[in-house]
Coordinates of C-alpha atoms in Angstrom, one line a residue:
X1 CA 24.5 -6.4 -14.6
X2 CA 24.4 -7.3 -10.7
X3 CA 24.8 -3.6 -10.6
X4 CA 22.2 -2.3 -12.9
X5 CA 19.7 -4.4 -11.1
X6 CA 20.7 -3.6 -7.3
X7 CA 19.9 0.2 -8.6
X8 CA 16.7 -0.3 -10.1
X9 CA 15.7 -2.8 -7.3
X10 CA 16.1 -0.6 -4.8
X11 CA 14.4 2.5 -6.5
X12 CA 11.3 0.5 -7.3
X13 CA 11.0 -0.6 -3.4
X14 CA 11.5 3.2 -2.9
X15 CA 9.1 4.7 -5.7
X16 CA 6.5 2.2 -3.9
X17 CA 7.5 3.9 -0.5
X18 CA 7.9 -0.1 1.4
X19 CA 10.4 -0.7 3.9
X20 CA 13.1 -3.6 3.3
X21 CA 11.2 -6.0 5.7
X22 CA 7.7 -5.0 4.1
X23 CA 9.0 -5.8 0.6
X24 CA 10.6 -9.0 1.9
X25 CA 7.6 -10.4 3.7
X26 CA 5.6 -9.8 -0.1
X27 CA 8.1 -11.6 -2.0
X28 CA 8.7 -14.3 0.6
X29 CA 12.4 -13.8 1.4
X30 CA 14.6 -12.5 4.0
X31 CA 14.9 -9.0 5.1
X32 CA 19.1 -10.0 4.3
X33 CA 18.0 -11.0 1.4
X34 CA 16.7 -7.5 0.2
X35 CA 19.6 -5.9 1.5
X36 CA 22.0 -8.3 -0.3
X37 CA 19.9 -7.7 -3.6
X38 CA 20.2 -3.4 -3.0
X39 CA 24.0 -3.4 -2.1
X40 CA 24.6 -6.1 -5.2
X41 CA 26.1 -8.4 -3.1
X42 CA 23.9 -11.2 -3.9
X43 CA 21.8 -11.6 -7.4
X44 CA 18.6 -13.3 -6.9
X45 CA 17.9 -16.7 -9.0
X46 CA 15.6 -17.0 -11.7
X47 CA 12.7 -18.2 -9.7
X48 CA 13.2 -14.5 -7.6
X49 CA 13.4 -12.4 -10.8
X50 CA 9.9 -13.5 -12.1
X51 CA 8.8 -12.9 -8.8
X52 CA 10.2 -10.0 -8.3
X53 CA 9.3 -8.8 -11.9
X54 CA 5.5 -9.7 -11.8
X55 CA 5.1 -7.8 -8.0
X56 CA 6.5 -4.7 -9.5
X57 CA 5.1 -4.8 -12.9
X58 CA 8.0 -4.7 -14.6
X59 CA 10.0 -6.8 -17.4
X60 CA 13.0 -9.3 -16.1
X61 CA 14.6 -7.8 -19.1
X62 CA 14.5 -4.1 -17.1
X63 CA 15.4 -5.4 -13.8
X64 CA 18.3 -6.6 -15.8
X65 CA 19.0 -3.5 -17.9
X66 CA 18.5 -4.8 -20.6
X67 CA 16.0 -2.2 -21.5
X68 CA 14.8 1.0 -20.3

């Protein structure tokens, strides 16, 4: 799953064309942190997911792969 969601979390900061540090300063984390999240080294907590779900419009259920 950590895998699935570093994939789609990158290409979503991509299809929005915002740098690492851009996306990091919007969701209020570090611009490790992104990297972390894109090379699935790190999985972000719950609190993140909704976050991160509600900024790009998406379900926590995609980001998760649990659907397409």
């Amino acid at each position: 799953m950590v895998k699935i969601f570093a994939e789609r979390f990158k290409e979503l900061r991509l299809e929005k064309g915002i740098g690492q540090e851009q996306l990091a300063k919007e969701l209020g984390v570090g611009k490790a942190t992104i990297s972390l999240w894109e090379n699935g080294l790190r999985e972000p907590k719950l609190y993140s997911l909704v976050i991160i779900a509600k900024y790009f419009g998406v379900s926590i259920d995609y980001l998760a792969g649990l659907e397409n």
